[in-house]
XYZ file of C-alpha atoms in Angstrom:
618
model
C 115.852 157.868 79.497
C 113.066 159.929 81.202
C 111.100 158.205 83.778
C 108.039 158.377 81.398
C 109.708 156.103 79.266
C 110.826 153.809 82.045
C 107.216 153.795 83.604
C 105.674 152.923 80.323
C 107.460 150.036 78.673
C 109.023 147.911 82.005
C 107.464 146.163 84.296
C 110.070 145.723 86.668
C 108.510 147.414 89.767
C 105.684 144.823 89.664
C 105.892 142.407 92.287
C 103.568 140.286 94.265
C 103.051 137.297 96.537
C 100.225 134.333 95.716
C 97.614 132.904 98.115
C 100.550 130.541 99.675
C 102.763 132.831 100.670
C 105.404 132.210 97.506
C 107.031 135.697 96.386
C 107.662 136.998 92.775
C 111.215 136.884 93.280
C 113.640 140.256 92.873
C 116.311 139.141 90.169
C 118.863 141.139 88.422
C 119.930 141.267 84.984
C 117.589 140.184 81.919
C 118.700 137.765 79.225
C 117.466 139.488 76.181
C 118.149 135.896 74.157
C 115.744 133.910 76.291
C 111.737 133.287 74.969
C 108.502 132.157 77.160
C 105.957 131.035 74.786
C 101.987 130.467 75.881
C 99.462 128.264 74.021
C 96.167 130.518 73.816
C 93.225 129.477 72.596
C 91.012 131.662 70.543
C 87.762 129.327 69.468
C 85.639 130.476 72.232
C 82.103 131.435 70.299
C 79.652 131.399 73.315
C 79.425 133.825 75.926
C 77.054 131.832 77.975
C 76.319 131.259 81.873
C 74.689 128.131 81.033
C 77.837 126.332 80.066
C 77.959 122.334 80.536
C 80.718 122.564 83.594
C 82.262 118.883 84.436
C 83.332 120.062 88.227
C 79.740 121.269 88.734
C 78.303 118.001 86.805
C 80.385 115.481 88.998
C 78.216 116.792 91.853
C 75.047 117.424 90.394
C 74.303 114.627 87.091
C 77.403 112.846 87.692
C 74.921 109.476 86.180
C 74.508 111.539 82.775
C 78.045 113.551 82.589
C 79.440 109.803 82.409
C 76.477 108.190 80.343
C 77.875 107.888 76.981
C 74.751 108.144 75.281
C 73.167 110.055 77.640
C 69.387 111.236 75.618
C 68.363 113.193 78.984
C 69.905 116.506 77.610
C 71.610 117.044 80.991
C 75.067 115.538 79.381
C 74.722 114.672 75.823
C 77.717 113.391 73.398
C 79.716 115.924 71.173
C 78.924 118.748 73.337
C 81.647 121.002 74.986
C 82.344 120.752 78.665
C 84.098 122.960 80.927
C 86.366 121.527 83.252
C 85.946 124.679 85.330
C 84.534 128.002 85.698
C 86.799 130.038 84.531
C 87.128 133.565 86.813
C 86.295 135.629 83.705
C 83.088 133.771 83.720
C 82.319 131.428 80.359
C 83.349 133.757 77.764
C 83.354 134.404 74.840
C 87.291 134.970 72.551
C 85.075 138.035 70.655
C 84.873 139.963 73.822
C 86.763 142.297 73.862
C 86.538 143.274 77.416
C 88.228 139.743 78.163
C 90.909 139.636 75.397
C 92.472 143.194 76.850
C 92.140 142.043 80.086
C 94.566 138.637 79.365
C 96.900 140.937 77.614
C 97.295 142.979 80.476
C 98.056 139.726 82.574
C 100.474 138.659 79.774
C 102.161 141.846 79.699
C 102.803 141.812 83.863
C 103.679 138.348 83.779
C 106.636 139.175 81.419
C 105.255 136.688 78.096
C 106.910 136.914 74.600
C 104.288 135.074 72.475
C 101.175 133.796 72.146
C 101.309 130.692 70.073
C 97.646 130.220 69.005
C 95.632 127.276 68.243
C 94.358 125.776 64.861
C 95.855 123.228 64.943
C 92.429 121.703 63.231
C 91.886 123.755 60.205
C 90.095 126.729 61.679
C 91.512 130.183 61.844
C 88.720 132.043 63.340
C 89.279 135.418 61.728
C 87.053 136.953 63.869
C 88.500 136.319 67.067
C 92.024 136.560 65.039
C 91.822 140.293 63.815
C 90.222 141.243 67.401
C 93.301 139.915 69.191
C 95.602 141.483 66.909
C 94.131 144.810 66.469
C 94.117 145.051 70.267
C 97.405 143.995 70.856
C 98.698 146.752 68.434
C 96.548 149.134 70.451
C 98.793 147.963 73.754
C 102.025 148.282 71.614
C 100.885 151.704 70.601
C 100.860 152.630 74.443
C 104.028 151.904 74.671
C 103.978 148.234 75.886
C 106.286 144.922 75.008
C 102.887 142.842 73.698
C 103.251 139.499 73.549
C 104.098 138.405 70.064
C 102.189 135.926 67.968
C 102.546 132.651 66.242
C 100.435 130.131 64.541
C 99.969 126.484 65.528
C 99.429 124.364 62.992
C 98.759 120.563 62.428
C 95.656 119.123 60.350
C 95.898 119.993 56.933
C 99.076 122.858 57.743
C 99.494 123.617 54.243
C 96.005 125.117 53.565
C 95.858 126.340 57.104
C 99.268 128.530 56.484
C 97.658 129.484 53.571
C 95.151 130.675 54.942
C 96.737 132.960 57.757
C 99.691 133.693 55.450
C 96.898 135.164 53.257
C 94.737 137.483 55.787
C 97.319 138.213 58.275
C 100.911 138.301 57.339
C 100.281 140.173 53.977
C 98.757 142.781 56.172
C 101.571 145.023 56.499
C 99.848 146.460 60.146
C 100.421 143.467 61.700
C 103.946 143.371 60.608
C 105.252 144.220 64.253
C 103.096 141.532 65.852
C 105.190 138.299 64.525
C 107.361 136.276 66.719
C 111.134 136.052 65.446
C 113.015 134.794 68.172
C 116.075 133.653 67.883
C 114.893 133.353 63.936
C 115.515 135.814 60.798
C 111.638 135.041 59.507
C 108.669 134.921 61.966
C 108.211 131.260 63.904
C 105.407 129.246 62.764
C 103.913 125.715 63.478
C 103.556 123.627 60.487
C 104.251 120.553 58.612
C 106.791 121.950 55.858
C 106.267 118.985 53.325
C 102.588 120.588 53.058
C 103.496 124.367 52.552
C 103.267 125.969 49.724
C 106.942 126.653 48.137
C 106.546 130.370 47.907
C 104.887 131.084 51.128
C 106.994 128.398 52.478
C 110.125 130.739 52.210
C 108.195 133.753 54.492
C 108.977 131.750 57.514
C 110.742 129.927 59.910
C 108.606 126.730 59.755
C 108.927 123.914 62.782
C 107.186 121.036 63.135
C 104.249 120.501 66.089
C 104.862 117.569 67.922
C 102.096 115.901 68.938
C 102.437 114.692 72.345
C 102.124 110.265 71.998
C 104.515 107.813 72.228
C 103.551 106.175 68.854
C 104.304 109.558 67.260
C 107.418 110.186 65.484
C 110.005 112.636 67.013
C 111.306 115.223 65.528
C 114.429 116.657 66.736
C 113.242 120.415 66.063
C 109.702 119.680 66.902
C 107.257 121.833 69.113
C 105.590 120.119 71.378
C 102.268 121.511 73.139
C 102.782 118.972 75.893
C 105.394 116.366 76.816
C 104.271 112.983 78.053
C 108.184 112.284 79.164
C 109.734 112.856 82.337
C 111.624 114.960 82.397
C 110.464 116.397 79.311
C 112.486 115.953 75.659
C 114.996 119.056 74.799
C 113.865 119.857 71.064
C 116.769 121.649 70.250
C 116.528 124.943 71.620
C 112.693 124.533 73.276
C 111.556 122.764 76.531
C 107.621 122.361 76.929
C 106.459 123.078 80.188
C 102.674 121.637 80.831
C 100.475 121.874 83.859
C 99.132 118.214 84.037
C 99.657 115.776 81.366
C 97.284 112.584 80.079
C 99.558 109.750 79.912
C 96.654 108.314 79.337
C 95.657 109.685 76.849
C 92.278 109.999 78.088
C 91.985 112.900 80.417
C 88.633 111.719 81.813
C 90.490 108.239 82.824
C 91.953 109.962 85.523
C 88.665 109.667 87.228
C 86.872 106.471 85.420
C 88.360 104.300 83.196
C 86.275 102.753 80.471
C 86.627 98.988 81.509
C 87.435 98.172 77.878
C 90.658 99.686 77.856
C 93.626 99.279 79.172
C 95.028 102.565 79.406
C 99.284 102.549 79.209
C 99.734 104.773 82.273
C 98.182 106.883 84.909
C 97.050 110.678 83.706
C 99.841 112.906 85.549
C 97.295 115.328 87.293
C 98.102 118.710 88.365
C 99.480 117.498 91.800
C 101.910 114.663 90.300
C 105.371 114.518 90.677
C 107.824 111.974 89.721
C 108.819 111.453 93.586
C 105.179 111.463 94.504
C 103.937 109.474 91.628
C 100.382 109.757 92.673
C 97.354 111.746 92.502
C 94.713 113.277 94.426
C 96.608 115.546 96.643
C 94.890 118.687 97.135
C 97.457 120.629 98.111
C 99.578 119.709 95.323
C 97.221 120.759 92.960
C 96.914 124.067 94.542
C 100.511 124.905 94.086
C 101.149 123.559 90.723
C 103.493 120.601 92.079
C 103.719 118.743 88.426
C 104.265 122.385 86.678
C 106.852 123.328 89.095
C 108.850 119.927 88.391
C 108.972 121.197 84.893
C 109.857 124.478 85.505
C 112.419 123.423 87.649
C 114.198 121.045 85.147
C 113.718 123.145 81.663
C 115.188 126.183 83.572
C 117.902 123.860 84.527
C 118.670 122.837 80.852
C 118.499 126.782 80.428
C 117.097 126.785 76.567
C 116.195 129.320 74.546
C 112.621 128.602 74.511
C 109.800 127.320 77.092
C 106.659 126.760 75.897
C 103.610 126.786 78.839
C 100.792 124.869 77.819
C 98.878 126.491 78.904
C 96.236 129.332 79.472
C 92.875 129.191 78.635
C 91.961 125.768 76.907
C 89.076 125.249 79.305
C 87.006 122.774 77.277
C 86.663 119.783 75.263
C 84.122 117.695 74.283
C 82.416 114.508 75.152
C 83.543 111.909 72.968
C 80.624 110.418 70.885
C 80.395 106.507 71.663
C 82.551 104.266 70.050
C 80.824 100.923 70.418
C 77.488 99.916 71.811
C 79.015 98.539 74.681
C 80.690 101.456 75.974
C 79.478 102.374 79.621
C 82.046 105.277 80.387
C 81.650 108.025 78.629
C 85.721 109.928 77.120
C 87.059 113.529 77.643
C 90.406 113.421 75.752
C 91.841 117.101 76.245
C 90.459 118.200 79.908
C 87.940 116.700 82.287
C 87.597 118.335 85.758
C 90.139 120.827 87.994
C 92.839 117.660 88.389
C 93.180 116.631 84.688
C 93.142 119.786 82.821
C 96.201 122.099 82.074
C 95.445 125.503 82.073
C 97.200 128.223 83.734
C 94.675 130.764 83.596
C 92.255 131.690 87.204
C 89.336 129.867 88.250
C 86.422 131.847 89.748
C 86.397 129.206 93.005
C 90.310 130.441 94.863
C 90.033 127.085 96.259
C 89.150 123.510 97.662
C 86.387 123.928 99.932
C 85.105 121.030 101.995
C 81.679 120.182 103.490
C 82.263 119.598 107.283
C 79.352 117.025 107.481
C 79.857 114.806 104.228
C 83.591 115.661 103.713
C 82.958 115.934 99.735
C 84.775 118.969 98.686
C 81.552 121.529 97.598
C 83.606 123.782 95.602
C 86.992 123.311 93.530
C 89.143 125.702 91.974
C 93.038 126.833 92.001
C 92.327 131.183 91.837
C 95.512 133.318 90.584
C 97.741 130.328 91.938
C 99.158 128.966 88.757
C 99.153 132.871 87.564
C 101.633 134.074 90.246
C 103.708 130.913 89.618
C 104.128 131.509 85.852
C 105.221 135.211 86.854
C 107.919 133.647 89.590
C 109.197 131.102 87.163
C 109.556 133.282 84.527
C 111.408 135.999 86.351
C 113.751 132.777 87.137
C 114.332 131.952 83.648
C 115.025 135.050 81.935
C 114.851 138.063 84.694
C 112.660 141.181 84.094
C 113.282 143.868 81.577
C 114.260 147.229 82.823
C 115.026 148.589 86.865
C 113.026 149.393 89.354
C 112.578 152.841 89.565
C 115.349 154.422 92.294
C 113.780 156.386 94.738
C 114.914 160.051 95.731
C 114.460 161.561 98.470
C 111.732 165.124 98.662
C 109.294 167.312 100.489
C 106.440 168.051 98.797
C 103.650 170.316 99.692
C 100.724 168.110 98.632
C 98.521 171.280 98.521
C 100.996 173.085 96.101
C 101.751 172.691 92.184
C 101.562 169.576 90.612
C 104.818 170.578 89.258
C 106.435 169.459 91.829
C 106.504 166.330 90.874
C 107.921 166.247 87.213
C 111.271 165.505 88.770
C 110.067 162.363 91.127
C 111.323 159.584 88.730
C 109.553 156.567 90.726
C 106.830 156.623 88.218
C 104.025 153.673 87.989
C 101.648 153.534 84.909
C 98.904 151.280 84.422
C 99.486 148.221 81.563
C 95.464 149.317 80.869
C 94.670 151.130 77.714
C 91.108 152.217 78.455
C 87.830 152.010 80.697
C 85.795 149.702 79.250
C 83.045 148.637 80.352
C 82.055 144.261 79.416
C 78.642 143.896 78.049
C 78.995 140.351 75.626
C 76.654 137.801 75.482
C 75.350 136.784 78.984
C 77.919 138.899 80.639
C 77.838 142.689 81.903
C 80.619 144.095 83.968
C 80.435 148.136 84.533
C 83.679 150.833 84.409
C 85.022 151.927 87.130
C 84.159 155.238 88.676
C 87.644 156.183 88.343
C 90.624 155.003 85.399
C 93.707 155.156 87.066
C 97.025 155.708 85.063
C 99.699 157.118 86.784
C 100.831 156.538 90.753
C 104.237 158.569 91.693
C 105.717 158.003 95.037
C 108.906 160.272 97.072
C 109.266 160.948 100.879
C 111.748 162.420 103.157
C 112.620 162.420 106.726
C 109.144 162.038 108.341
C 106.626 161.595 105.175
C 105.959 159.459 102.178
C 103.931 161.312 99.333
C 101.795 159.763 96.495
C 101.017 161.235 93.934
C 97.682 159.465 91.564
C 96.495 160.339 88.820
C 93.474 159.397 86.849
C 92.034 159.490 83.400
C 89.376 162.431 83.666
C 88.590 163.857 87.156
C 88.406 162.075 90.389
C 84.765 161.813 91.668
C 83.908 163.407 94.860
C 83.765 161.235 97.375
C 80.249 159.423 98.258
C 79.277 159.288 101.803
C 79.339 155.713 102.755
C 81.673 154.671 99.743
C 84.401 152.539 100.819
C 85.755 151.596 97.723
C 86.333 155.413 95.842
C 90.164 155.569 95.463
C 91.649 153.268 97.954
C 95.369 153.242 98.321
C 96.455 150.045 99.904
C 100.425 149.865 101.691
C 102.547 146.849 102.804
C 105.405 147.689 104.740
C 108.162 145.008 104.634
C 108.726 143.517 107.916
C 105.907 144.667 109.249
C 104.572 142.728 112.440
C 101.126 143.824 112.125
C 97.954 142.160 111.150
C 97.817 141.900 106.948
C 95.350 141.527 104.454
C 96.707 139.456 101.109
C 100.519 141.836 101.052
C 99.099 144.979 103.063
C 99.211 146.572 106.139
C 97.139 149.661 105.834
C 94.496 151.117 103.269
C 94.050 154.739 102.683
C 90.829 156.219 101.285
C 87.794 154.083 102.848
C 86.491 157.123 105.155
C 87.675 160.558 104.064
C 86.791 162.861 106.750
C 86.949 166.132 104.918
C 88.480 167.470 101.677
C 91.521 167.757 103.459
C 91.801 164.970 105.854
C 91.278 160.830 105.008
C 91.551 157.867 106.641
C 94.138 155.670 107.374
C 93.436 152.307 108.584
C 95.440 149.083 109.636
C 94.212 145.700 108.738
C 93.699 143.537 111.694
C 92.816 139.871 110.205
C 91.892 139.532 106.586
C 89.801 142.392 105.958
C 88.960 144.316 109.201
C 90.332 147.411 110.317
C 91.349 149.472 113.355
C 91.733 153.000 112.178
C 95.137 154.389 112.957
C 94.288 157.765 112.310
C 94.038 160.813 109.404
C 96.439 161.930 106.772
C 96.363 164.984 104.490
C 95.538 164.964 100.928
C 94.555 167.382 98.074
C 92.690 166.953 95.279
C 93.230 168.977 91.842
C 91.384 167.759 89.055
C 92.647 164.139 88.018
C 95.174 164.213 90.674
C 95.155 163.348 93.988
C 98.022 164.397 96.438
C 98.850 162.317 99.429
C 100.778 162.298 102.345
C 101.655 159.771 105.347
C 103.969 160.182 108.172
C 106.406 157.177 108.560
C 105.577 156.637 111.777
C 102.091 156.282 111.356
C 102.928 153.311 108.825
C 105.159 151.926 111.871
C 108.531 152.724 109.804
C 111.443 153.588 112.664
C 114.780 152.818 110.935
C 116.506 154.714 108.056
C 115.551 152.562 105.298
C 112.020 151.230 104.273
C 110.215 148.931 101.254
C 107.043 149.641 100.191
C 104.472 147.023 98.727
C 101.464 149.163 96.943
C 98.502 149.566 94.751
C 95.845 151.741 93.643
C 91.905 150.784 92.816
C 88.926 152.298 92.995
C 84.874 151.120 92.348
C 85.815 147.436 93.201
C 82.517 145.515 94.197
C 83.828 142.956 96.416
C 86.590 144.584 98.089
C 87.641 141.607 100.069
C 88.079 139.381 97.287
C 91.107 139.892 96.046
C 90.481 138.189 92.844
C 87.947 140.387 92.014
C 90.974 142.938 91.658
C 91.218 141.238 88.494
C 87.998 141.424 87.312
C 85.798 144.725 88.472
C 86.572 148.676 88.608
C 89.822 149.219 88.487
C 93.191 147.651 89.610
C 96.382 149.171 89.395
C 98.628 146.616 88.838
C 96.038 144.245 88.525
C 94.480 141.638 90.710
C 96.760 140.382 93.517
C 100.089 142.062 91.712
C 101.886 145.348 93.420
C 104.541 147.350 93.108
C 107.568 147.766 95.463
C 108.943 151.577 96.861
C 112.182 151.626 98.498
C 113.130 154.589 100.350
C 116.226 155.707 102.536
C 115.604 158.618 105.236
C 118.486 160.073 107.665
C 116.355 159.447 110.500
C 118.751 157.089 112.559
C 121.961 159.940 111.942
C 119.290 162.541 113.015
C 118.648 160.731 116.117
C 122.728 159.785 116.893
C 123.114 163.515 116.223
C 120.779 164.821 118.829
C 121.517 162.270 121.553
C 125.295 163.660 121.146
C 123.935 167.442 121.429
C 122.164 166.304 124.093
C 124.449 164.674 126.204
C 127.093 167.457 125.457
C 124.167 169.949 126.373
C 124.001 167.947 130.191
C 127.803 167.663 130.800
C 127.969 171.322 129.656
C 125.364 172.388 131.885
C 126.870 169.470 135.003
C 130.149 171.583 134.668
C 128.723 175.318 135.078
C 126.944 173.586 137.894
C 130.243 172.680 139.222
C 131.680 176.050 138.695
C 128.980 177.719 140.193
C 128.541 176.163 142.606
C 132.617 176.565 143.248
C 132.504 179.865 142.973
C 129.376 179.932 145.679
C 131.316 178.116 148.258
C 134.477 180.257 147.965
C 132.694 183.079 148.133
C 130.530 181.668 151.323
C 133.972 180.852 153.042
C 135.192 184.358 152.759
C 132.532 185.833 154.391
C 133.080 183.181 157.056
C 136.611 184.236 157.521
């Protein structure tokens, strides 16, 4: 296997730590017979930055957002409502610009299908064939996309009709269906509905729908589990973020005083030894996901199912009697009571020091990176991590030099697109990275990057034109997110760049310059080891590559402007192993063989001098 191939279709050398200091683990071995499934929802038709946002609401209107009936405009019935802002802004499932970035993000994070939502009737084609057709442009690149399956529910029989009819006829598609541990492709569906004929294309499993009063089905699919722990449906475990026991999301903040509801919602931060809600810190690291992470990878079944990553909305409940003074949001309500996985634009709780109301809510990338650590749990990572090998190169000589360096990176992106849907405009970056190759010897480390069309010359001023960022394992200095040092933020010459150290967050002492070359779409670096403060004869890495992003010190806008490689807060590791220490045991021995060499002709000389000395005497 070449290392292009390696590069292009694992994702083993991606690594990365979260906002709270929890690692993507380093595992060995993969089990190839072992499934992580994601509920994605696709019926997203605004693109809007005038969405109806509950966290926002609760602040602002909070009179009108629970108003049942509210005739103001501000928070009327039937309307959708965003629990959150989401980080890629209130989008739109046609734009295209958002749908390659999440499967990018699903690709990283290791995910082997998408099971998608209609579970009401509604297939929207649109955002359907979008999805699709760019998730065969991914697998053309050469990448493991995520795989897809339909869940059904409300009418199933016309509804697998209906995608049985516009998708799976479609021979393109053919690659793009979810088997499993199955000989037909998985779907969601009530079989006693399906058509005979089509009925015999698939694998058909029933959804269970997640109520007590519900029947159970012993091969059902459940979306979300109210039990804890959760049921074992044969082969599948459902994983969910928060869950509404009450089956009332919204009640998790105000019940309606005419009901009675049969339990307390389990919010993000619940656990069954805390058995309470409210903690913020909790909810930051996903402490009632975790608990079901924890016990389905115990059970170790073939299948978990996340619920999930992008439901974001639901709406407000029109009244149900005349009476009714607190207004119902079934599915989601605000950042507590709401189960998706995917980032929030706020990376956090953030308090006002005179009232001591939280101003701003949000989660960031944390329930991301924990999805990539738990999966990497469950089922390991396809493929190795590159092996390193040790080489000088001349940085100003042939790019040929480095067809043989097999610790090859590529970028999971398939293009530089720039976002321009609906209320929402987001330019390309300057510069479309796609390749990073890294190799060292005794005193340097060398990377090589490469981008889609020529680099840019540098900008006076521009700190953000192809910055190389470094963590060094072990590494006492002062860090920024995983890194020590950035290269690239003040090139002195065409010849000579900067190297500086972060000293806390995102300040810098500059450390001094390194050499680099650029030909073309390739840029040539090198750094001395001891300038990156490695001493011993063995090192790890922790790197990435962007360039054009606008708020460099945010590192969630890693995920969302210029360009990232990996993206957002991910990395990649470089191990290396020099000969430095033998070099240094080897010329202390010279050395002190070179003194007692040198003590003993003293000796003899000076011998010989006082023999001759008493001679003369005599």
């Amino acid at each position: 296997m070449n290392s292009t191939d390696v590069a292009k279709k694992e994702i083993a050398n991606i690594t990365g730590t979260d906002a709270l200091g929890r690692d993507i683990p380093e595992v060995s071995g993969f089990k190839r017979d072992r499934y992580v499934g994601l509920f994605y929802f696709i019926w997203f038709d605004k693109s809007s930055k005038n969405a109806l946002d509950v966290t926002k609401l609760l602040r602002t209107n909070p009179d009108e957002l629970w108003d049942p009936f509210d005739k103001t405009g501000i928070a009327p019935p039937l309307a959708m409502y965003y629990f959150n802002e989401p980080l890629y802004g209130y989008y739109s499932s046609k734009d295209p610009w958002v749908v390659k970035k999440h499967i990018e993000l699903f690709i990283a994070a290791g995910i082997d299908f998408l099971a998608l939502d209609v579970s009401n009737n509604v297939i929207y084609p649109e955002s359907v064939k979008l999805l699709l057709d760019t998730l065969i442009e991914f697998k053309k690149a050469g990448w493991d996309v995520p795989k897809i399956v339909f869940y059904t529910n409300l009418e199933s029989g016309n509804t697998v009709k209906l995608v049985y009819n516009l998708y799976y006829q479609n021979e393109s598609y053919d690659d793009l269906w979810f088997y499993g541990p199955y000989d037909k492709p998985l779907i969601v569906a009530h079989k006693d509905e399906v058509d005979e004929e089509i009925a015999k294309h698939f694998y058909i499993r029933p959804a269970q729908w997640p109520g007590f009063e519900y029947e159970v089905y012993e091969d059902g699919f459940p979306f979300c589990d109210l039990n804890r722990p959760q049921r074992i449906h044969q082969n599948l475990i459902n994983v969910s973020v928060a869950q509404h026991t009450a089956y009332v999301f919204s009640f998790g903040v105000k019940e309606d005083p005419r009901v009675t509801p049969r339990d307390i919602n389990h919010g993000r931060g619940y656990t069954s030894e805390s058995n309470r809600n409210g903690d913020v810190d909790a909810i930051l690291r996903g402490a009632n996901i975790q608990e079901q992470w924890d016990y389905a990878i115990s059970q170790d079944p073939e299948i978990i199912f996340v619920t999930g990553w992008n439901e974001w909305a639901t709406n407000k409940r029109a009244p149900e009697s005349e009476d009714q003074t607190v207004a119902w949001f079934v599915d989601s309500f605000n950042t507590e009571f709401s189960r998706d996985i995917e980032m929030t634009k706020s990376p956090t709780y953030v308090v006002d020091e005179k009232t001591g109301e939280y101003i701003e809510e949000g989660y960031g990338d944390n329930y991301y990176m924990q999805m990539i650590q738990n999966i990497r749990k469950y089922k390991g990572v396809k493929g190795d991590t590159p092996k390193s090998v040790s080489k000088t190169i001349d940085i100003f000589g042939d790019l040929s030099q480095w067809d043989d360096v097999n610790s090859v990176y590529k970028s999971i992106s398939i293009d530089n697109q720039e976002r321009n849907f609906g209320d929402y405009k987001q330019a390309s970056a300057d510069n479309f990275l796609r390749e990073i190759r890294v190799t060292h010897d005794n005193r340097y480390v060398y990377f090589l990057v490469k981008t889609d069309s020529d680099i840019t010359k540098h900008e006076e001023g521009k700190t953000n034109w192809m910055n190389l960022f470094i963590g060094v394992e072990g590494s006492k200095g002062g860090k920024w997110d995983n890194y020590n040092y950035v290269v690239n933020r003040n090139p002195k010459s065409n010849t000579k760049t900067s190297l500086e150290a972060f000293e806390n967050g995102y300040s810098f002492k500059s450390i001094g310059t390194v050499d680099y070359s650029i030909k073309g779409n390739a840029m040539q670096i090198a750094i001395p080891l001891d300038l990156l403060g490695i001493k011993g004869d063995s090192f790890k890495l922790y790197f990435k590559c962007a360039d054009s992003i606008e708020k460099e010190s945010d590192i969630l806008d890693y995920y969302v402007s210029g360009d990232s490689m990996p993206l957002g807060r991910l990395c990649y590791t470089y191990e290396g192993h020099t000969e430095r220490k033998a070099q240094h045991f080897c010329t202390s021995v010279l050395t002190w063989v070179f003194v007692a060499l040198v003590f003993v002709l003293a000796l003899v000389v000076g011998g010989l001098v006082y023999i001759s000395i008493k001679s003369k005497s005599k």
